[in-house]
Amino acid sequence: ARPRVGYTYNSEHDVDSRLSLLHELTVADHLAVSVSVSESCSVYDAAVTMFLEDTGTLFVVNDGRLVGVLSRKDLLKVTLGGGDTKAMPVTLAMTRVPHIVTITPEASLYDAAVLMVRHEVDALPVVKNDDTGTGFAVVGRVSKTTITRAFVELGQRYTV
Amino acid sequence: ARPRVGYTYNSEHDVDSRLSLLHELTVADHLAVSVSVSESCSVYDAAVTMFLEDTGTLFVVNDGRLVGVLSRKDLLKVTLGGGDTKAMPVTLAMTRVPHIVTITPEASLYDAAVLMVRHEVDALPVVKNDDTGTGFAVVGRVSKTTITRAFVELGQRYTV
């Protein structure tokens, strides 16, 4: 019998084409602008920057190299203590390199999502090795917001 | 010419089957446990609850009805002010009903993602109308973490 067009196709191929949809999304194509503060910044100034830039994660840099990551959770922990946040250095509250999960622009958004779920973080610094080879230069940010937007875009491409 | 198996299929049909993958995910199937505090709670106690339960969003309830939502951002805003957080009622920091975006268990995860992107919130209370019809009863929570996990699951179902 002659197969009906529309239902006779290799399901292996179909799986592959679905796969590429999600797995072809790259970090580079979904890069958000990173917001950084200097290592010499106070906890108070970092929090103000977070509000002004409306971001949930700040990167702490020294001379262009990534030295730490600061989340809203980190900030809340120290502000709740009730000390003088203007006198408190941001380095006291941040998570330090090398205890930071990073990703490169060439990676897939899927890999970024896996890392955020596994390490229970809301955002990842997107980094390149800097010219001197002594550390990471931050080129952007991906977050759970990035993934949520990508999820919506995938859904929109196949609306009923 | 006879079409090659594997490449001759109705692309409309293919789109529909892809579509269902993402659009068939429901809020009910991805419900996270909601963490609630009472309306009479202090800002300090709410923040402690947030840390103990390791959540980014608390729901404020009164007599089982949803009255507000409290995010890390809301808390950070008031703790940064430097007042006595133990004397400060949580109602001062929260976003109040009806200025809250909610979703029902029957909705799709796609709809939840669209709402979170559009309203720039990290989580939504999943609600049912309560028996008296006077308000919403919270039955769970969906967040950008829920969406990130679902994104990973979709990707895993079609690994290379």
XYZ file of C-alpha atoms in Angstrom:
320
model
C 0.000 0.000 0.000
C 1.145 3.477 -0.779
C 1.928 5.308 2.440
C -0.092 8.405 3.252
C 1.874 11.579 2.977
C 1.981 13.293 6.320
C 2.375 10.220 8.419
C 5.149 8.249 6.778
C 8.434 9.553 7.927
C 11.426 8.231 9.710
C 10.815 8.908 13.376
C 14.573 8.921 14.047
C 14.909 11.880 11.748
C 11.996 13.588 13.427
C 13.601 13.191 16.839
C 16.837 14.678 15.491
C 15.095 17.712 14.057
C 13.240 18.329 17.316
C 16.444 17.928 19.208
C 18.264 20.558 17.237
C 15.555 23.102 17.978
C 16.382 23.245 21.662
C 20.004 22.126 21.514
C 20.973 24.573 18.774
C 20.321 27.575 21.022
C 23.695 28.947 22.091
C 24.792 31.059 25.026
C 26.308 33.568 22.561
C 22.912 34.123 20.901
C 21.148 34.726 24.236
C 23.773 36.733 26.073
C 22.489 39.316 28.559
C 24.614 42.307 29.492
C 26.550 41.636 32.682
C 26.540 44.162 35.492
C 29.809 44.367 37.379
C 31.069 46.170 40.458
C 34.615 46.714 41.658
C 36.183 44.633 44.416
C 36.575 47.834 46.471
C 32.814 48.510 46.427
C 30.707 48.420 49.625
C 27.791 46.060 50.223
C 25.498 49.107 50.198
C 26.776 50.352 46.825
C 26.491 46.852 45.359
C 22.849 46.626 46.492
C 22.082 50.055 45.021
C 23.684 48.976 41.712
C 21.558 45.823 41.764
C 18.379 47.899 42.089
C 19.378 50.532 39.542
C 20.343 47.902 36.964
C 17.406 45.671 37.944
C 19.489 42.501 38.004
C 19.533 39.615 40.482
C 23.250 38.850 40.181
C 26.315 41.105 40.144
C 29.803 40.139 39.069
C 32.682 41.463 41.129
C 35.754 42.267 39.060
C 39.298 43.415 39.690
C 41.297 44.816 36.814
C 38.907 43.213 34.324
C 39.159 39.749 35.865
C 36.251 37.985 37.578
C 36.889 37.620 41.314
C 33.393 36.946 42.668
C 29.640 36.678 42.187
C 27.033 38.379 44.354
C 23.396 37.269 44.429
C 20.344 38.872 46.054
C 20.468 35.997 48.522
C 24.082 36.848 49.488
C 23.125 40.494 49.985
C 20.003 39.700 51.986
C 22.068 37.516 54.313
C 24.396 40.389 55.257
C 21.809 43.192 55.321
C 19.644 41.094 57.656
C 22.528 41.036 60.124
C 21.912 44.733 60.608
C 25.515 45.971 60.380
C 26.655 49.125 58.597
C 26.437 48.031 54.976
C 28.237 51.179 53.794
C 31.324 50.161 55.761
C 31.118 46.502 54.727
C 33.226 45.462 51.711
C 31.403 43.543 48.976
C 34.126 40.872 49.150
C 32.646 39.823 52.523
C 29.312 38.855 50.978
C 30.277 37.461 47.567
C 31.058 33.917 46.439
C 34.695 33.821 45.379
C 36.541 32.357 42.409
C 37.211 29.387 42.167
C 33.879 28.482 43.848
C 31.973 29.925 40.887
C 30.313 28.095 38.018
C 31.035 29.780 34.679
C 30.152 29.086 31.049
C 31.606 30.093 27.664
C 29.771 31.814 24.782
C 30.215 28.724 22.571
C 28.267 26.485 24.976
C 24.602 25.633 24.423
C 21.803 27.210 26.421
C 20.907 23.650 27.394
C 24.316 23.243 29.068
C 23.788 26.542 30.902
C 20.383 25.348 32.151
C 21.873 22.044 33.347
C 24.590 23.912 35.296
C 22.111 26.310 36.939
C 19.851 23.444 38.043
C 22.751 21.300 39.279
C 24.533 24.072 41.203
C 21.334 25.844 42.329
C 22.325 29.276 41.051
C 20.114 31.803 39.251
C 22.745 33.098 36.806
C 26.125 32.246 35.313
C 28.915 34.601 34.235
C 29.771 34.043 30.572
C 33.570 34.163 30.399
C 36.568 34.004 28.109
C 40.108 33.358 29.207
C 41.720 36.773 29.251
C 44.800 37.613 27.199
C 47.271 37.045 29.990
C 45.857 33.631 30.839
C 45.655 34.636 34.490
C 41.900 34.686 34.823
C 38.484 35.080 33.304
C 37.143 38.120 31.499
C 33.342 38.424 31.812
C 31.618 38.940 28.451
C 28.002 38.585 29.611
C 25.484 36.716 31.680
C 22.869 33.974 31.295
C 20.184 33.428 33.914
C 16.998 31.503 34.613
C 15.267 34.515 33.038
C 17.257 33.842 29.827
C 16.069 30.215 29.887
C 12.450 31.241 30.590
C 12.557 33.626 27.597
C 14.015 30.879 25.382
C 11.263 28.508 26.555
C 8.645 31.093 25.519
C 10.343 31.609 22.127
C 10.385 27.857 21.453
C 6.692 27.722 22.339
C 5.873 30.698 20.114
C 7.513 29.053 17.111
C 4.930 26.289 17.433
C 1.750 27.981 18.512
C -1.559 26.256 17.796
C 10.328 10.344 -8.466
C 9.724 8.272 -5.363
C 10.297 10.330 -2.256
C 12.993 9.211 0.152
C 11.706 7.842 3.432
C 12.805 10.062 6.252
C 12.446 13.310 4.402
C 8.971 13.106 2.984
C 6.536 14.131 5.589
C 3.960 16.749 6.026
C 5.706 19.580 7.797
C 2.385 20.770 9.259
C 2.031 17.493 11.093
C 5.605 17.681 12.273
C 5.065 21.140 13.702
C 2.000 19.912 15.596
C 3.840 17.031 17.181
C 6.721 19.246 18.239
C 4.317 21.780 19.580
C 2.625 19.335 21.880
C 5.933 18.426 23.508
C 6.385 21.828 25.062
C 2.756 22.927 25.183
C 1.539 19.732 26.856
C 3.504 20.456 30.025
C 1.031 21.632 32.663
C 1.443 23.683 35.819
C -0.200 20.846 37.801
C 2.529 18.401 36.698
C 5.342 20.789 37.686
C 3.964 22.233 40.892
C 6.497 23.180 43.554
C 5.515 23.348 47.213
C 4.601 26.891 48.209
C 6.074 28.448 51.311
C 3.712 30.785 53.118
C 3.927 33.119 56.070
C 1.170 34.784 58.051
C 0.151 38.388 57.540
C 1.148 39.105 61.158
C 4.741 37.978 60.546
C 7.691 40.425 60.764
C 10.040 41.218 57.879
C 12.817 39.539 59.878
C 10.843 36.316 60.393
C 9.867 36.264 56.716
C 13.521 36.571 55.682
C 14.532 33.766 58.066
C 11.759 31.566 56.611
C 13.033 32.352 53.119
C 16.524 31.152 54.070
C 15.374 28.078 55.973
C 13.086 26.977 53.147
C 15.596 28.046 50.481
C 13.018 29.779 48.334
C 13.114 33.116 46.520
C 9.433 33.956 46.925
C 7.086 33.731 49.915
C 3.317 33.909 49.840
C 1.616 35.898 52.575
C -1.698 34.397 53.666
C -4.503 35.308 56.003
C -6.964 32.613 57.034
C -5.900 30.469 54.077
C -6.410 33.248 51.519
C -3.578 34.816 49.521
C -3.043 38.447 50.525
C 0.474 39.154 49.218
C 3.701 37.999 47.623
C 7.172 38.724 48.988
C 10.295 38.402 46.841
C 13.994 38.582 47.802
C 14.025 41.916 46.011
C 11.192 43.263 48.222
C 13.025 42.104 51.341
C 16.373 43.511 50.228
C 14.731 46.884 49.633
C 13.519 47.156 53.246
C 16.545 45.574 54.955
C 18.815 47.976 53.098
C 16.951 50.865 54.714
C 18.510 49.747 57.992
C 15.372 49.867 60.176
C 14.434 47.320 62.819
C 13.239 44.427 60.655
C 11.901 42.565 63.696
C 9.449 45.398 64.372
C 8.500 45.824 60.725
C 5.368 43.973 59.527
C 5.746 41.853 56.400
C 2.712 43.636 54.940
C 4.914 46.732 54.552
C 7.286 44.978 52.135
C 4.999 42.670 50.158
C 3.144 43.175 46.897
C -0.580 43.068 47.649
C -3.544 41.346 46.035
C -4.891 42.399 43.500
C -1.489 43.541 42.138
C -0.356 39.930 41.936
C -0.152 37.688 38.900
C -1.506 34.195 39.615
C -2.012 31.022 37.610
C -4.211 27.924 37.945
C -3.060 24.264 38.024
C -4.853 23.570 34.711
C -2.788 26.161 32.810
C 0.221 25.186 30.700
C 3.777 25.765 31.834
C 4.142 27.805 28.649
C 1.441 30.224 29.895
C 3.242 30.471 33.238
C 6.520 31.310 31.458
C 4.804 33.975 29.352
C 3.330 35.599 32.485
C 6.669 35.613 34.330
C 8.470 37.201 31.380
C 5.714 39.761 30.761
C 5.315 40.816 34.407
C 9.006 40.442 35.315
C 8.444 38.193 38.316
C 10.461 35.125 39.334
C 7.555 33.014 40.584
C 3.762 32.743 40.452
C 1.364 31.488 43.115
C -0.722 28.599 41.793
C -4.236 29.229 43.057
C -7.770 27.903 43.170
C -10.820 29.922 44.050
C -11.564 29.008 47.648
C -14.869 27.511 48.743
C -16.376 30.769 49.901
C -15.541 32.528 46.647
C -13.972 35.387 48.589
C -10.371 34.837 47.540
C -7.634 32.565 46.319
C -6.320 29.490 48.084
C -2.655 28.814 47.229
C -2.011 25.228 46.135
C 1.604 25.601 44.989
C 4.180 27.639 43.159
C 5.854 27.765 39.740
C 9.049 29.732 39.181
C 11.777 30.394 36.655
C 13.537 27.450 38.317
C 10.528 25.265 37.362
C 10.850 26.455 33.754
C 14.631 25.897 33.733
C 14.101 22.317 34.992
C 11.432 21.708 32.318
C 13.824 23.075 29.653
C 16.476 20.570 30.808
C 13.928 17.715 30.777
C 12.851 18.574 27.216
C 16.512 18.603 26.200
C 17.210 15.265 27.884
C 14.374 13.586 26.012
C 16.249 14.369 22.784
C 19.912 13.991 23.642
C 22.368 13.346 20.795
